[in-house]
XYZ file of C-alpha atoms in Angstrom:
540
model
C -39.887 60.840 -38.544
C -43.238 60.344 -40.032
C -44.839 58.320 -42.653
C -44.901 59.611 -46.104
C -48.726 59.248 -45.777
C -49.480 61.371 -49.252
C -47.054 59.387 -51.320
C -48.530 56.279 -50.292
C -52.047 57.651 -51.224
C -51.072 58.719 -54.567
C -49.189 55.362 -55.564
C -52.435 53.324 -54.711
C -54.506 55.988 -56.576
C -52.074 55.644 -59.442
C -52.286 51.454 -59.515
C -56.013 51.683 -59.177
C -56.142 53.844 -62.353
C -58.162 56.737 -60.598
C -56.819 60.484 -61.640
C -56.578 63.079 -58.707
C -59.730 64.826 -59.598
C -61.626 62.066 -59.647
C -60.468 60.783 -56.170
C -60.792 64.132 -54.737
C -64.993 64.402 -56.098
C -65.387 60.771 -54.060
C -63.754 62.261 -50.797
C -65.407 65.510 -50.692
C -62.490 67.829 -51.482
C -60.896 69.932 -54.392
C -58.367 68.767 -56.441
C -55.920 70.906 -55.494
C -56.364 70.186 -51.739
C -55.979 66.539 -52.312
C -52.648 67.696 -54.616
C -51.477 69.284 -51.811
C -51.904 66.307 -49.626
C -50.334 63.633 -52.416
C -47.065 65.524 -52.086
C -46.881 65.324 -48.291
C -47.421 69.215 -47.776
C -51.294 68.712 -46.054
C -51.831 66.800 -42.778
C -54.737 64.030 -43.147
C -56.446 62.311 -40.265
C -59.572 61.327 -38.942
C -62.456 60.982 -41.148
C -60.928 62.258 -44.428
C -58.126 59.493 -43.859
C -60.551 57.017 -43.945
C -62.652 57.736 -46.748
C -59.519 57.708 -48.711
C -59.132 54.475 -47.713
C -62.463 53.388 -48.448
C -62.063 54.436 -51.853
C -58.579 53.089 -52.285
C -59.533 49.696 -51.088
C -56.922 49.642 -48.590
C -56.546 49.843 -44.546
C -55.882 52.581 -42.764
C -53.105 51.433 -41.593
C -51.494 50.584 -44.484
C -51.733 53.800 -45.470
C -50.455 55.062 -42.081
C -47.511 52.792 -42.351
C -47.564 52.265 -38.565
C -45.352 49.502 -38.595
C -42.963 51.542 -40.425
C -43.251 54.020 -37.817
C -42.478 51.551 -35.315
C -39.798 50.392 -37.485
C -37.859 53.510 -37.992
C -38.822 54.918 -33.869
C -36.514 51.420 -33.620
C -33.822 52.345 -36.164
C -33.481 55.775 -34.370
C -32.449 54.118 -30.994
C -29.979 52.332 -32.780
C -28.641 55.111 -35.327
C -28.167 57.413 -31.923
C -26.222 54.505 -30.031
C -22.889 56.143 -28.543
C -21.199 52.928 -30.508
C -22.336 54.349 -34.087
C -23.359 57.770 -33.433
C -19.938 58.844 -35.149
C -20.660 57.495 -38.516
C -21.150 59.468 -41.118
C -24.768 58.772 -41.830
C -27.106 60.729 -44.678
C -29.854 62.366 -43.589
C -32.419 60.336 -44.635
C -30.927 57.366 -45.100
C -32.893 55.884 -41.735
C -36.326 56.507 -43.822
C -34.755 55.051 -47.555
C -33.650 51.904 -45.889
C -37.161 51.344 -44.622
C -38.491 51.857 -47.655
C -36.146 49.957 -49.801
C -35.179 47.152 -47.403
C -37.347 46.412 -44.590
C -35.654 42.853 -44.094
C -32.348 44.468 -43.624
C -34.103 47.568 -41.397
C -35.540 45.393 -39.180
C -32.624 43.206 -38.633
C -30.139 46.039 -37.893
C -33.146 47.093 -35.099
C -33.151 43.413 -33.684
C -29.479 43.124 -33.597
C -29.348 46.814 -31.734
C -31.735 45.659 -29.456
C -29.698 42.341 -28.532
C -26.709 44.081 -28.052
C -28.468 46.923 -25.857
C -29.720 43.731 -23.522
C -26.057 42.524 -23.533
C -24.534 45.712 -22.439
C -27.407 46.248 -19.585
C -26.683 42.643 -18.277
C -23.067 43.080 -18.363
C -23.532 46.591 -16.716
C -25.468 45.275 -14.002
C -23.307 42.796 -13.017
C -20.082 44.523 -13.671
C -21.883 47.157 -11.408
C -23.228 44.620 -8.761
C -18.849 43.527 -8.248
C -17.665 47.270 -8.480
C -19.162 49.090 -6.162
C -22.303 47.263 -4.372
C -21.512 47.618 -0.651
C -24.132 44.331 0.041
C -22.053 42.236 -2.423
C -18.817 42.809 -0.043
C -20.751 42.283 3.216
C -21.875 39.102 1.896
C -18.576 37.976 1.154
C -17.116 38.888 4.318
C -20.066 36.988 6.037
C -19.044 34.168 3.733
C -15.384 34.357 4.596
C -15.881 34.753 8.173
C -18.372 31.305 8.492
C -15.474 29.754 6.339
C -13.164 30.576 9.281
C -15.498 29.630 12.210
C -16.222 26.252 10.509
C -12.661 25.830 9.917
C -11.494 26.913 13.361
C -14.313 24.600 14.814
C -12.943 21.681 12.551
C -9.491 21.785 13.333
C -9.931 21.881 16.763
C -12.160 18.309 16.359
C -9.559 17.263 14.253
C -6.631 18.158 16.755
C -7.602 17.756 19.752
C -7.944 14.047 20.937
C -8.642 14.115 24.275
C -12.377 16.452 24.181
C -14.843 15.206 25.953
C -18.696 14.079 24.490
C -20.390 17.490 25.680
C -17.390 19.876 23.832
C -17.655 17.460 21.072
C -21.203 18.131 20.667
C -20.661 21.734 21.411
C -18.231 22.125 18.168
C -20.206 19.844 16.218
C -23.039 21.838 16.841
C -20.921 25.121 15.708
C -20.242 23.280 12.484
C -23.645 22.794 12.061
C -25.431 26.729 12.747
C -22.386 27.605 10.925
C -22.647 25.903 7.685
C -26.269 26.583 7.824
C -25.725 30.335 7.942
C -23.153 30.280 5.073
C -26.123 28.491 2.992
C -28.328 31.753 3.714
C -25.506 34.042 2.834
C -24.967 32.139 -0.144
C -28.616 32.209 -1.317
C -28.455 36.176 -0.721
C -25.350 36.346 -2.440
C -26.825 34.323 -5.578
C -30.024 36.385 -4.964
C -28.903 39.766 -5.477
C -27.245 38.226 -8.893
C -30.773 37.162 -9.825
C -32.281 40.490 -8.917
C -29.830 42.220 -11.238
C -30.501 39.817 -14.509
C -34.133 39.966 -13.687
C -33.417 44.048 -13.761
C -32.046 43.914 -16.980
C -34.436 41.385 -18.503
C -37.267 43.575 -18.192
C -35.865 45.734 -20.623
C -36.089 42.762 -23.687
C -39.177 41.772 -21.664
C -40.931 44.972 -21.902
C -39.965 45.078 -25.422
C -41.227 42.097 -26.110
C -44.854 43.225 -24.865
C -44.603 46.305 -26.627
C -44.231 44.116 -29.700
C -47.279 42.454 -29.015
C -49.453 45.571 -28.182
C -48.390 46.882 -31.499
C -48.724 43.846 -33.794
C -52.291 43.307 -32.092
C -52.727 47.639 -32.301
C -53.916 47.210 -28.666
C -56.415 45.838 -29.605
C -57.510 41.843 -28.787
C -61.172 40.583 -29.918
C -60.436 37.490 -28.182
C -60.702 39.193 -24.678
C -63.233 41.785 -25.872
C -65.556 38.399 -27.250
C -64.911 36.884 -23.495
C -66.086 40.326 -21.744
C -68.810 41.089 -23.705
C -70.725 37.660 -22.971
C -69.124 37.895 -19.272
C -70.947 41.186 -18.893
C -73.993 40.476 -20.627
C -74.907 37.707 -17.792
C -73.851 40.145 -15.059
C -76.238 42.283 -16.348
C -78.976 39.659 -16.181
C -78.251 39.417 -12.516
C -78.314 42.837 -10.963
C -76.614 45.930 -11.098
C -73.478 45.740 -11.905
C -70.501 46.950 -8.996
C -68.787 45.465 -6.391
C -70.793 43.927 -4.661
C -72.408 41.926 -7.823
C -68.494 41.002 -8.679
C -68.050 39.574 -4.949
C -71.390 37.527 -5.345
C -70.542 36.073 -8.824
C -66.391 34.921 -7.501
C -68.409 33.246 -4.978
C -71.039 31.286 -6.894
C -68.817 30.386 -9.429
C -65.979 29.734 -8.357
C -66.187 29.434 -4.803
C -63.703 32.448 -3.880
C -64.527 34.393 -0.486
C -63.301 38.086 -0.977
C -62.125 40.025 1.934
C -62.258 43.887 2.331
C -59.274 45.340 5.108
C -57.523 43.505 7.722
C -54.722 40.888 6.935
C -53.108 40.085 3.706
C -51.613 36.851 4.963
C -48.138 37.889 4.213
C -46.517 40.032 6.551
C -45.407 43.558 5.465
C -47.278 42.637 2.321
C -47.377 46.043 0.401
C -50.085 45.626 -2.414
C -53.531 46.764 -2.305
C -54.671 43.281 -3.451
C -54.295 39.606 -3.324
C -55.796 36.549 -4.535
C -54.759 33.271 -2.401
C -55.372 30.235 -4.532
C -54.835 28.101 -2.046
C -57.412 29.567 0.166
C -59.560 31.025 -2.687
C -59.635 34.382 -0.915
C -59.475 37.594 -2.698
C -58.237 40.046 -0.195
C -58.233 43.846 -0.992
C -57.081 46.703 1.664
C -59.383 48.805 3.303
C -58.545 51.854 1.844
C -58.735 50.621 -1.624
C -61.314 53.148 -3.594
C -64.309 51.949 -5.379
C -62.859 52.044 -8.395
C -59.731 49.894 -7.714
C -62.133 47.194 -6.250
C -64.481 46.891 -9.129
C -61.662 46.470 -11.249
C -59.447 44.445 -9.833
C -62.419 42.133 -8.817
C -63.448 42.114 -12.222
C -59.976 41.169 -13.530
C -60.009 37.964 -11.261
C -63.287 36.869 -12.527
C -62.126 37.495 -15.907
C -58.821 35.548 -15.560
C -60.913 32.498 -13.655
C -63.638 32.235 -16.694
C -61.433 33.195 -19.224
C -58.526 31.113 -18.158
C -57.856 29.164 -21.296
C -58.041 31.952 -24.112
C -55.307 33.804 -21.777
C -53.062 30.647 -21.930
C -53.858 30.569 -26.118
C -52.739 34.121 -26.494
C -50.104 33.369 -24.049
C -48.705 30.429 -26.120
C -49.011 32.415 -29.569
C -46.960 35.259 -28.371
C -43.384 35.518 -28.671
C -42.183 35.366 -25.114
C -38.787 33.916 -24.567
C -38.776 34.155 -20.492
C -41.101 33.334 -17.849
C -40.738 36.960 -16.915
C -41.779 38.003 -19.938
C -45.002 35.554 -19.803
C -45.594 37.300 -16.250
C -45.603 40.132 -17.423
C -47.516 40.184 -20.478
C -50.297 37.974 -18.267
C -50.527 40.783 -16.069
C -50.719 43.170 -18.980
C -53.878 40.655 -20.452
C -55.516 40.492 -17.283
C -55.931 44.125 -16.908
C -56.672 44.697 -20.036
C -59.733 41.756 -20.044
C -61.332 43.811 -16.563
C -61.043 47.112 -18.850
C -63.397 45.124 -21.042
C -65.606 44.227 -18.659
C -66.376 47.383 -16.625
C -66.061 49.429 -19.754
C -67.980 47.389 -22.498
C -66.642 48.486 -25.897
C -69.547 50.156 -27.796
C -71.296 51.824 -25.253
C -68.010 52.749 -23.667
C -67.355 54.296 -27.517
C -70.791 55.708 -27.362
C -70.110 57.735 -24.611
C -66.612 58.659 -25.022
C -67.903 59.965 -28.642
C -71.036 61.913 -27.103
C -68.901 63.298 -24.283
C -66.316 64.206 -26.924
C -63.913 62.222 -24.704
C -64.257 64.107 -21.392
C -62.373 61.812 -18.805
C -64.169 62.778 -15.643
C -67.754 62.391 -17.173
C -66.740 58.580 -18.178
C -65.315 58.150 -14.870
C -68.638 59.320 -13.340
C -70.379 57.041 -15.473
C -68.447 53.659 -15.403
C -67.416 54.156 -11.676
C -63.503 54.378 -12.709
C -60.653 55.522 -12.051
C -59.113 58.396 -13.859
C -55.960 55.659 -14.902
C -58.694 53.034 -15.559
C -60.316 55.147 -18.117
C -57.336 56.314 -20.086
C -56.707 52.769 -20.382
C -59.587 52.093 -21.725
C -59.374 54.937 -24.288
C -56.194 53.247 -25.721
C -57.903 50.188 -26.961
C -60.501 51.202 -28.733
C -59.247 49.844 -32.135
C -61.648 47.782 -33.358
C -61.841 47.530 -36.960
C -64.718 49.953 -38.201
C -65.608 51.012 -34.651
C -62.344 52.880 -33.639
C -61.701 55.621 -31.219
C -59.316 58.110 -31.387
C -55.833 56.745 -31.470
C -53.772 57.774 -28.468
C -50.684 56.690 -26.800
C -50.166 56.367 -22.967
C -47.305 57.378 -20.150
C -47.412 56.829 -16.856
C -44.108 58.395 -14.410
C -43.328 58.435 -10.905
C -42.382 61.683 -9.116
C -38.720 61.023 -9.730
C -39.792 61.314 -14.061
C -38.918 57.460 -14.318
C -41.673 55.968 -16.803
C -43.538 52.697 -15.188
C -45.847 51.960 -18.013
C -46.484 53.287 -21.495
C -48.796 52.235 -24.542
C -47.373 53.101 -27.920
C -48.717 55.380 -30.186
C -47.652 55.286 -34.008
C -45.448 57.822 -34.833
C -44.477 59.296 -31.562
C -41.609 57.577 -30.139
C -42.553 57.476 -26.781
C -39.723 56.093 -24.336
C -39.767 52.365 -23.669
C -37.631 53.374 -20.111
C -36.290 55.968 -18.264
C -37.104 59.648 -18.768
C -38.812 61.709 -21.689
C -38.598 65.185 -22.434
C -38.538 67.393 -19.675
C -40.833 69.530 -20.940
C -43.962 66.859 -21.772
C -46.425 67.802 -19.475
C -46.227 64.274 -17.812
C -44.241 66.143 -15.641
C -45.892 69.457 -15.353
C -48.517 67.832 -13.489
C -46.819 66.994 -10.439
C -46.774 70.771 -9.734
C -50.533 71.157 -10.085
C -51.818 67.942 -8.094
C -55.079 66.844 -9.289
C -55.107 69.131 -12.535
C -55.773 68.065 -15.662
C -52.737 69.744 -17.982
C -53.420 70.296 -21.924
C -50.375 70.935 -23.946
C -50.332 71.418 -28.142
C -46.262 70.249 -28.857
C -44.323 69.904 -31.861
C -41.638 67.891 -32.809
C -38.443 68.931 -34.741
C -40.000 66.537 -37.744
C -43.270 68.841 -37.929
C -45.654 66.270 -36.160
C -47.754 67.659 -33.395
C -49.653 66.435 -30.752
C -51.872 67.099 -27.852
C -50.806 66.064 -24.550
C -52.817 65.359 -21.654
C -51.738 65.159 -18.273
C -52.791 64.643 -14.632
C -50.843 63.666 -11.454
C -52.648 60.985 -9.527
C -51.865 60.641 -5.222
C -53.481 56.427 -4.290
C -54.083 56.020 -0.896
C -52.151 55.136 1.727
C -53.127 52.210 3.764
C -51.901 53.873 7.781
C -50.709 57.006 9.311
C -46.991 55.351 8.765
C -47.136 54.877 4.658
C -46.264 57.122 2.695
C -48.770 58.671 -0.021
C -47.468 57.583 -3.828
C -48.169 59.540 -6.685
C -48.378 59.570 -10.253
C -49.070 60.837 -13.471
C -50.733 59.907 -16.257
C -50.631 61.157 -19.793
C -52.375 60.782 -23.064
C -51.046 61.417 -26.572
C -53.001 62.220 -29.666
C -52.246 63.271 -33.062
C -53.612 67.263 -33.220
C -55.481 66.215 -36.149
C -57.609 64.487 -34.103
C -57.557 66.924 -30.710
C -61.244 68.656 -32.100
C -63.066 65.722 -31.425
C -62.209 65.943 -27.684
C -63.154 68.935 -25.160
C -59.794 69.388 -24.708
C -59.498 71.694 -27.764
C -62.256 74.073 -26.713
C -60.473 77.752 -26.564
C -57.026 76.192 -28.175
C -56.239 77.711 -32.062
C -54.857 74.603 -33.020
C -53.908 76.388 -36.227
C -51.436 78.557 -34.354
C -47.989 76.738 -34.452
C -46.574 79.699 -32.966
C -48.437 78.701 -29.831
C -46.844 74.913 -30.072
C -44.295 73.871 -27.260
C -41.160 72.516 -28.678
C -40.047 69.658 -27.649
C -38.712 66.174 -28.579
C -38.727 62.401 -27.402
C -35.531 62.798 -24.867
C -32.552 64.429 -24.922
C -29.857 62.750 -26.277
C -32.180 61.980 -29.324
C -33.616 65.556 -29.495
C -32.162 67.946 -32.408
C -33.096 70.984 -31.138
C -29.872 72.733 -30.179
C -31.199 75.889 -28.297
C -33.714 73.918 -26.098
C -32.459 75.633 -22.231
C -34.305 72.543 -20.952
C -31.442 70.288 -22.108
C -30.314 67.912 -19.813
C -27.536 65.842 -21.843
C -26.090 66.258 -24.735
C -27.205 65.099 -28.066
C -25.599 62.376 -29.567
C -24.139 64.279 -32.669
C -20.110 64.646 -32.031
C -19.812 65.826 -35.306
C -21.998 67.953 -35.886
C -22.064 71.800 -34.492
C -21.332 71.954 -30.573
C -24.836 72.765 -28.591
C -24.372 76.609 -27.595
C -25.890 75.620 -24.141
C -23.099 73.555 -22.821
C -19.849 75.645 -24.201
C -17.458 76.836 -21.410
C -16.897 80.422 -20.697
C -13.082 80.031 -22.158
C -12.990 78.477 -25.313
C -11.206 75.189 -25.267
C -8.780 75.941 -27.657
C -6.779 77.844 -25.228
C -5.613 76.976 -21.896
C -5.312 78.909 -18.869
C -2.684 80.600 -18.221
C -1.328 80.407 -21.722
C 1.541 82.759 -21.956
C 1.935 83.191 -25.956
């Protein structure tokens, strides 16, 4: 669903006394252009969108209604809900009670959410005694140190005539056998843990997406703290690596080490900071890239230290998970701001007419780094072009995703199978373009690339990726990703829609569940041969 953008323009034009023709001299365009806009039948975007604004007095935003958007992505989760989905509900009724009663929308989308946590914890768990095969070695483990302590026990307890040694040999039974149980039993409570902590990332990464949208991605406080942080860097030499080492070292007295030992055996990350030791440790096959940033990020954290624990403690973060989280989420975002300084990271992306690989060349990033980078650039009066981020693994599971207004991009699990997030993994190292178009009318411009890090032996395994950014097609001329596309041809769009079970289009022959309409007409793509009004075999 999108924002009635043109209704909203022509109520403020309306309250601000201006007629149409008027409006439509200050902007630049006829009268019956802007008409056709007012009455929602005209796209607007980009610069047109915000000299509208201008002249309306009013943010773009407001006119974008993005936290509507948000609002009713949320309401369609809920509406679609196998608990629900049965209800006869109007058409539009999703969009009227945003309108009307945004109290009462946004309620119904907190109370869905709740419930969705509930279910997953109760899942997990209900899973975890079911079927987990650990869960009933564990409790055989537990019931057979029961036994031996027992056994060992009675025998003390029965037998009066044992000498000191067997006495200490039984006591000493007791003893390795009580302190096994307590190991079991820690493993035992442990895998409970695991599975609450499983399901609390789902509230917790909801939580952080609630942030990242009420801030629009967007956080002066960090981009104040990397500016000056940069600006002294720049005093002292050229800035890289090796400037990043020297400054952790004068300033804070941390010794970085490239390769060898983590400190923790079978440690699997590319990086580690010991606190303790003040050693930054980073593997030896770590690229450029990942050094400069992930050095940047700790010096970042160290000097900025208190305005993280301020945004921290004004966020809405009910678990310490959460907290973790989102303080991961700050930090990276903070070394985005320092290796890519906001206007003359703007500058260039604008000049280059956002051409990934060029910015990479320039900034010494990484292709994920980057894309990153082109997410946040929301700063009031100096914006980039919105987009909206994905990142899967191979098996189509998302790991990470930035929101974009009005594309309801999946918080978990899998999106369309026909995004070109997962088209990539069959060209490695390609950049995929892709003009789609929603069952609502929006379209976009996807772009996609699958991403292999480094392995750190012989023995590891390569990972890969893929990354994907999301723009309104409104906006897709500014980048050199339109060159040669007719982004007026809709006939050349790709159909698709945000998943399956909340995708309407019924003759899709990617489908991979059904949609979550039982009363509507029966998707012609999952009928069986016989029709299921007659059995077989039926003799009359």
């Amino acid at each position: 669903m999108r924002a009635p953008i043109g209704f909203r323009i022509s109520n403020r034009r309306k309250s601000l006394k201006i007629s149409q023709a008027a409006l439509a001299r200050l902007i630049g365009i006829s009268p019956s252009y802007l008409n056709l806009i007012e009455n929602n039948k005209r796209d607007i975007g980009g610069a047109l969108l915000q000299r509208v604004a201008h002249h309306l007095q009013i943010e773009t935003a407001d006119l974008t209604g993005d936290d509507e958007q948000k609002l009713l992505q949320d309401l369609e989760e809920a509406y679609a809900d196998p608990v629900v989905e049965s209800l006869d509900f109007q058409p539009d009724e999703r969009r009227q009670l945003v309108a009307q009663y945004p109290a009462s929308a946004g309620a119904i989308a907190r109370l869905h959410r709740a419930y969705a946590n509930a279910v997953a914890s109760a899942d997990n768990y209900a899973d975890r005694l079911r079927s987990d095969p650990l869960l009933s070695q564990l409790l055989h483990q537990i019931l057979s140190g029961i036994t031996a302590v027992r056994s060992s026990a009675e025998i003390l307890e029965d037998v009066p005539d044992l000498d000191e040694a067997e006495r200490k040999q039984f006591l000493g039974a007791i003893g390795r056998e009580a302190r096994a149980l307590s190991d079991v039993a820690r493993s035992l409570i442990g895998q409970f843990d695991s599975s609450s902590r499983v399901a609390g990332n789902v509230s917790a990464m909801r939580e952080i997406d609630d942030l990242i949208i009420e801030q629009q991605n967007y956080f002066p406080q960090f981009e104040r703290v990397a500016e000056d942080l940069r600006r002294e860097l720049d005093t002292r030499g050229t800035f890289g690596p090796a400037l990043l080492v020297e400054e952790l070292e004068r300033r804070f007295g941390v010794r970085t080490q490239i390769g060898g030992s983590s400190g923790i055996e079978d440690f699997p990350g590319q990086y580690r900071f010991d606190a303790g030791e003040r050693v930054m440790w980073l593997q030896g096959s770590t690229t450029l890239a990942t050094r400069q940033f992930q050095l940047a990020r700790l010096l970042g954290e160290l000097t900025a230290a208190d305005v993280m624990r301020e945004t921290l403690d004004a966020a809405t973060l009910t678990s310490p998970t959460t907290r973790r989280l989102a303080a991961r989420a700050m930090g990276s975002y903070l070394a985005g701001a320092i290796v890519f300084p906001y206007s003359r990271f703007l500058a260039e992306a604008e000049g280059l007419a956002y051409d990934i690989d060029q910015l990479r060349q320039i900034f010494n990033g990484s292709f994920e780094q980057v894309a990153h980078r082109l997410v946040s650039l929301r700063r009031p009066g100096e914006e980039g072009i919105p987009f909206g981020f994905l990142r899967s693994d191979p098996a189509g599971r998302l790991t990470k995703h930035f929101p974009l207004p009005g594309l309801l991009l999946p918080n978990s699990g899998h999106a369309c199978p026909l995004w070109s997030i997962y088209g990539a993994f069959r060209q490695p190292e390609t950049l995929l373009r892709q003009v789609v178009r929603f069952s609502d009318g929006s379209r976009y411009l996807f772009l996609a690339r699958s991403l292999q890090r480094r392995p750190g032996s012989y023995r590891e395994p390569a990972t890969h990726i893929s990354i994907m950014l999301a723009c309104d097609v409104l906006h897709a001329d500014r980048t050199v990703y339109a060159s040669g596309l007719d982004l007026d041809d809709r006939e050349a769009d790709v159909p698709v829609g945000p998943t399956c079970r909340l995708c309407t289009r019924r003759d899709c022959p990617a489908r991979q569940e059904e949609m979550l309409t039982p009363d509507g007409p029966r998707s012609v793509t999952r009928l069986p041969l016989i029709p299921q009004e007659f059995g077989l075999g039926d003799s009359g």
